[in-house]
Short mmCIF file of C-alpha atoms in Angstrom, two decimals:
data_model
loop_
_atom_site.label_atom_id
_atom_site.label_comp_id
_atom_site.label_asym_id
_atom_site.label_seq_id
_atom_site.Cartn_x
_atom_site.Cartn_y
_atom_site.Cartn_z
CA UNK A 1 0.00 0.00 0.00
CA UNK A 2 1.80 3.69 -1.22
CA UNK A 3 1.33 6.53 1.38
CA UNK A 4 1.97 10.43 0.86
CA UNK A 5 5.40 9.94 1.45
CA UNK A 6 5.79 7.92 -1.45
CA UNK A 7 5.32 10.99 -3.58
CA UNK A 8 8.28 13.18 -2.19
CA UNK A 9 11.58 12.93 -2.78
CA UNK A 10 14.08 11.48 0.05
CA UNK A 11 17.51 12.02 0.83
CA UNK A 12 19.91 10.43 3.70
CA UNK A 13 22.53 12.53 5.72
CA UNK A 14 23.02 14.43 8.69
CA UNK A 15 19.94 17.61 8.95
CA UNK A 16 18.67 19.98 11.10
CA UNK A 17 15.01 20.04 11.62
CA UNK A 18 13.35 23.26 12.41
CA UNK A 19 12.60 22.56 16.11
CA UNK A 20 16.44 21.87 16.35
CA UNK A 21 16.66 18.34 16.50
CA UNK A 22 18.20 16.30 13.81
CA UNK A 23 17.77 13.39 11.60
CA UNK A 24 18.97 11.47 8.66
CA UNK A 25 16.50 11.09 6.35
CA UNK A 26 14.71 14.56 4.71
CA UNK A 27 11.60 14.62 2.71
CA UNK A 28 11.14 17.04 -0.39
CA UNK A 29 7.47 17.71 0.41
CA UNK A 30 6.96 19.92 -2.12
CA UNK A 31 7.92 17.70 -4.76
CA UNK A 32 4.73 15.81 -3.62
CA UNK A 33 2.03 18.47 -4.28
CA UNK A 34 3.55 18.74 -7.96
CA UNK A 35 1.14 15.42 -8.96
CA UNK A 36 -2.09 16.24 -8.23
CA UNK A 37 -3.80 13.24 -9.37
CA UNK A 38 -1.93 10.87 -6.84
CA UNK A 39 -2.03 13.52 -4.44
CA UNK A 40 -6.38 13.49 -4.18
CA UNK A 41 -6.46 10.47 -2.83
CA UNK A 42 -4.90 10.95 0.30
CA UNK A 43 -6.37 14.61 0.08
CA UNK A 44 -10.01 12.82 -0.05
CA UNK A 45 -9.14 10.50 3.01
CA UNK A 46 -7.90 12.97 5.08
CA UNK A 47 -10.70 15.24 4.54
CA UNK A 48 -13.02 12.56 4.96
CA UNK A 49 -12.12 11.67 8.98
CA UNK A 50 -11.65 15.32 9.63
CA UNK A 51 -15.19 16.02 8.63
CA UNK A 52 -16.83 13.72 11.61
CA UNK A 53 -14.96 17.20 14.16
CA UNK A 54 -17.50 19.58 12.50
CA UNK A 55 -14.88 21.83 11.62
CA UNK A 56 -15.75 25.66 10.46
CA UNK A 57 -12.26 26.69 10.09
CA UNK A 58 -8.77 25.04 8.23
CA UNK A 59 -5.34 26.66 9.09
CA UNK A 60 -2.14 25.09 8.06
CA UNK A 61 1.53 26.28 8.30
CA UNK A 62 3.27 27.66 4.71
CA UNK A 63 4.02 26.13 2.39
CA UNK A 64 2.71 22.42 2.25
CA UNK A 65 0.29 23.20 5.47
CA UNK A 66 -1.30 25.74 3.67
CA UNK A 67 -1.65 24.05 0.76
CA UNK A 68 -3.33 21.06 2.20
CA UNK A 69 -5.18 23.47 4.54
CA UNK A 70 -6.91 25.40 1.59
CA UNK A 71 -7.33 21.95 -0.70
CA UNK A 72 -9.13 20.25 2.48
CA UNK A 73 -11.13 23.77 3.70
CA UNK A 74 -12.70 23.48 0.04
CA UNK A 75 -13.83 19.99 0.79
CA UNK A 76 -15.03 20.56 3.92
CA UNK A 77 -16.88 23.22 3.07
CA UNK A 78 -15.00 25.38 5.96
CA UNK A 79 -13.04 28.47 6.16
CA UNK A 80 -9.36 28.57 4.45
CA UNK A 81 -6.39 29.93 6.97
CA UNK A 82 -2.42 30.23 6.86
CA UNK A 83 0.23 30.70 8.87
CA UNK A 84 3.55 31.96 8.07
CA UNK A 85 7.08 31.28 9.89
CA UNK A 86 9.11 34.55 11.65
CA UNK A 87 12.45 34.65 12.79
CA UNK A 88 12.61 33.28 16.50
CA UNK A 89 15.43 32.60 19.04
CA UNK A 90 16.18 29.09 18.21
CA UNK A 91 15.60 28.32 22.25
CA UNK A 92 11.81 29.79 21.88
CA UNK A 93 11.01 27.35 19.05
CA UNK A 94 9.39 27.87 15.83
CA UNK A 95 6.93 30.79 15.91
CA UNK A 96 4.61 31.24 13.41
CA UNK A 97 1.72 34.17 12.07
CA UNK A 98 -1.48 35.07 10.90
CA UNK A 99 -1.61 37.48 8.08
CA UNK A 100 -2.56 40.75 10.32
CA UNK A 101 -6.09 41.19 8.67
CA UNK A 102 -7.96 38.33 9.39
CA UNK A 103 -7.27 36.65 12.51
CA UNK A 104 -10.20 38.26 14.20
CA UNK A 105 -12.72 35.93 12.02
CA UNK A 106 -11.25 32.73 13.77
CA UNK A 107 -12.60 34.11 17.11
CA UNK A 108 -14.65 31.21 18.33
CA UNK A 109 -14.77 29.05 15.51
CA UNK A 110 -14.03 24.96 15.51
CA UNK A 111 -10.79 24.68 14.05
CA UNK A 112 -8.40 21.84 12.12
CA UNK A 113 -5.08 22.29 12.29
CA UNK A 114 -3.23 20.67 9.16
CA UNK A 115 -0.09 20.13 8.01
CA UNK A 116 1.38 17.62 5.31
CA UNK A 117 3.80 15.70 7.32
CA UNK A 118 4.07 15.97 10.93
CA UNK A 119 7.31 15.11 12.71
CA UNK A 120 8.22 16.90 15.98
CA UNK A 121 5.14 18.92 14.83
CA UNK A 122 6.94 22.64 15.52
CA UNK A 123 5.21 24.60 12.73
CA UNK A 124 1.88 22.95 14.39
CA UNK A 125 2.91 24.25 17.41
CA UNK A 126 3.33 27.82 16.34
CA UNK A 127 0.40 27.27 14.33
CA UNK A 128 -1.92 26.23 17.51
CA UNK A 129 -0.14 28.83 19.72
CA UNK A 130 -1.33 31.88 17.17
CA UNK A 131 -4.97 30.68 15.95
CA UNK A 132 -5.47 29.73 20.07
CA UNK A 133 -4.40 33.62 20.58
CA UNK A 134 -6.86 34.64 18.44
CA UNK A 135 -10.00 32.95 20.02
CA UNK A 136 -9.82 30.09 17.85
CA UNK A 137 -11.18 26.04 19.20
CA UNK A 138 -8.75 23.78 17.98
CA UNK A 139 -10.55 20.52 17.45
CA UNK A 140 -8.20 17.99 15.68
CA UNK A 141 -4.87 18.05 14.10
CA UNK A 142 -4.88 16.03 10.46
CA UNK A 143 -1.62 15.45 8.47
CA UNK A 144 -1.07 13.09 5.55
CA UNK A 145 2.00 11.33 7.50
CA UNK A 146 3.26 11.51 10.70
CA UNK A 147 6.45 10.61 11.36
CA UNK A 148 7.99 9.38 14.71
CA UNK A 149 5.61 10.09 17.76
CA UNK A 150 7.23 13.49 19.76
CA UNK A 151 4.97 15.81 17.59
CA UNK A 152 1.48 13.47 17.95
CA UNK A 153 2.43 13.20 21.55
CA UNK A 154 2.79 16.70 22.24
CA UNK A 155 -0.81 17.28 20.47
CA UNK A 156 -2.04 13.79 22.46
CA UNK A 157 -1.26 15.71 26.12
CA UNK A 158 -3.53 18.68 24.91
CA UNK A 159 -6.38 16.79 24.19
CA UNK A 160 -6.13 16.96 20.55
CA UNK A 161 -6.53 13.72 18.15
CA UNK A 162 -4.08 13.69 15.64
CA UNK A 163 -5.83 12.04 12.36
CA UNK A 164 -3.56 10.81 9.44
CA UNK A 165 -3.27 9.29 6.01
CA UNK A 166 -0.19 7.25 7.25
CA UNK A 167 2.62 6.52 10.08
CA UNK A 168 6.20 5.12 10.03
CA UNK A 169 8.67 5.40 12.62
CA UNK A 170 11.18 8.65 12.50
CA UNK A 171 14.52 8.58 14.33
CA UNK A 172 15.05 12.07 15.71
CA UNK A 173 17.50 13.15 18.19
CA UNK A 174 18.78 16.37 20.24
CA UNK A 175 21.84 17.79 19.14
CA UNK A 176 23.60 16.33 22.33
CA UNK A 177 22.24 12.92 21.64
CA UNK A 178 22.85 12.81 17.97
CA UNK A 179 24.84 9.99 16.53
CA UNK A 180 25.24 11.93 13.50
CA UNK A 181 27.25 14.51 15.31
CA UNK A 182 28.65 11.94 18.03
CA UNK A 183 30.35 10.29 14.61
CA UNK A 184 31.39 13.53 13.18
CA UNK A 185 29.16 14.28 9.96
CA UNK A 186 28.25 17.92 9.37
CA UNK A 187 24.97 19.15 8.76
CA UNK A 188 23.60 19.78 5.26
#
């Protein structure tokens, strides 16, 4: 059986992720949104499950986030939201934005957070921290894949579901624990 992740790209090596721990294996997830076609599928599904939370409102992080947040708002039949990243002290973790004229209509609304792949789930994070400031009821968290567990954990402890097309395991470590570093490979 394929799952969203067989559409992207992967490389091996030594990265850093954007909530600062790193890994060995990257995903080009934009690569995956290029093929529409085998893309619907796991569009449909997704959109399917989250429809059963009632949902009025769809925010996702940029790029791929957004993307899948405005492509499953249309089939829900719900509102269409975006978040963009800013600059943050690394120790603060990822921090992330409305655009400054319309976070005032998410005041009170039932609200899906998306994202395309979820992984430590930092751009979700930033995502739920801004759309909460703003009044917002986050609901559920959707993503075609998630990988490892620290990101659906972290939404598990705050009482939101996290709904998916697909999981695999996802080795992840801090910089102190990282094997990659440990053995001396540089970051790409």
């Amino acid at each position: 059986m394929s799952t969203f992740l067989d559409l992207a790209r992967q490389r091996r090596g030594h990265f850093l992720m954007e909530s600062g721990l790193h890994c060995a294996l990257w995903f080009d997830l934009d690569a995956a949104f290029a093929d529409q076609a085998a893309l619907d599928p796991f569009i449909i599904q997704l959109s399917q499950t989250l429809r059963r939370y009632d949902v009025e409102a769809v925010c996702g992080p940029l790029t791929g986030g957004a993307f899948l947040a405005q492509l499953v708002a249309r089939l829900l039949g719900a509102e269409f939201f975006f978040t963009a990243p800013v600059p943050a002290a690394p120790s603060a973790g990822a921090r992330y934005v409305l655009p400054p004229t319309i976070g005032h209509r998410l005041l009170g609304k039932r609200l899906a957070l998306v994202d395309e792949v979820m992984s430590a789930g930092s751009s979700l994070r930033g995502t739920l921290s801004t759309v909460e400031s703003h009044g917002a009821i986050p609901v559920v968290v959707g993503t075609l894949h998630v990988l490892g567990t620290i990101g659906s954990d972290f939404f598990k402890e705050r009482g939101l579901r996290v709904e998916s097309t697909g999981r695999s395991p996802f080795d992840m470590w801090r910089p102190d624990a990282c094997p990659l570093c440990a053995a001396g490979r540089s970051e790409e």
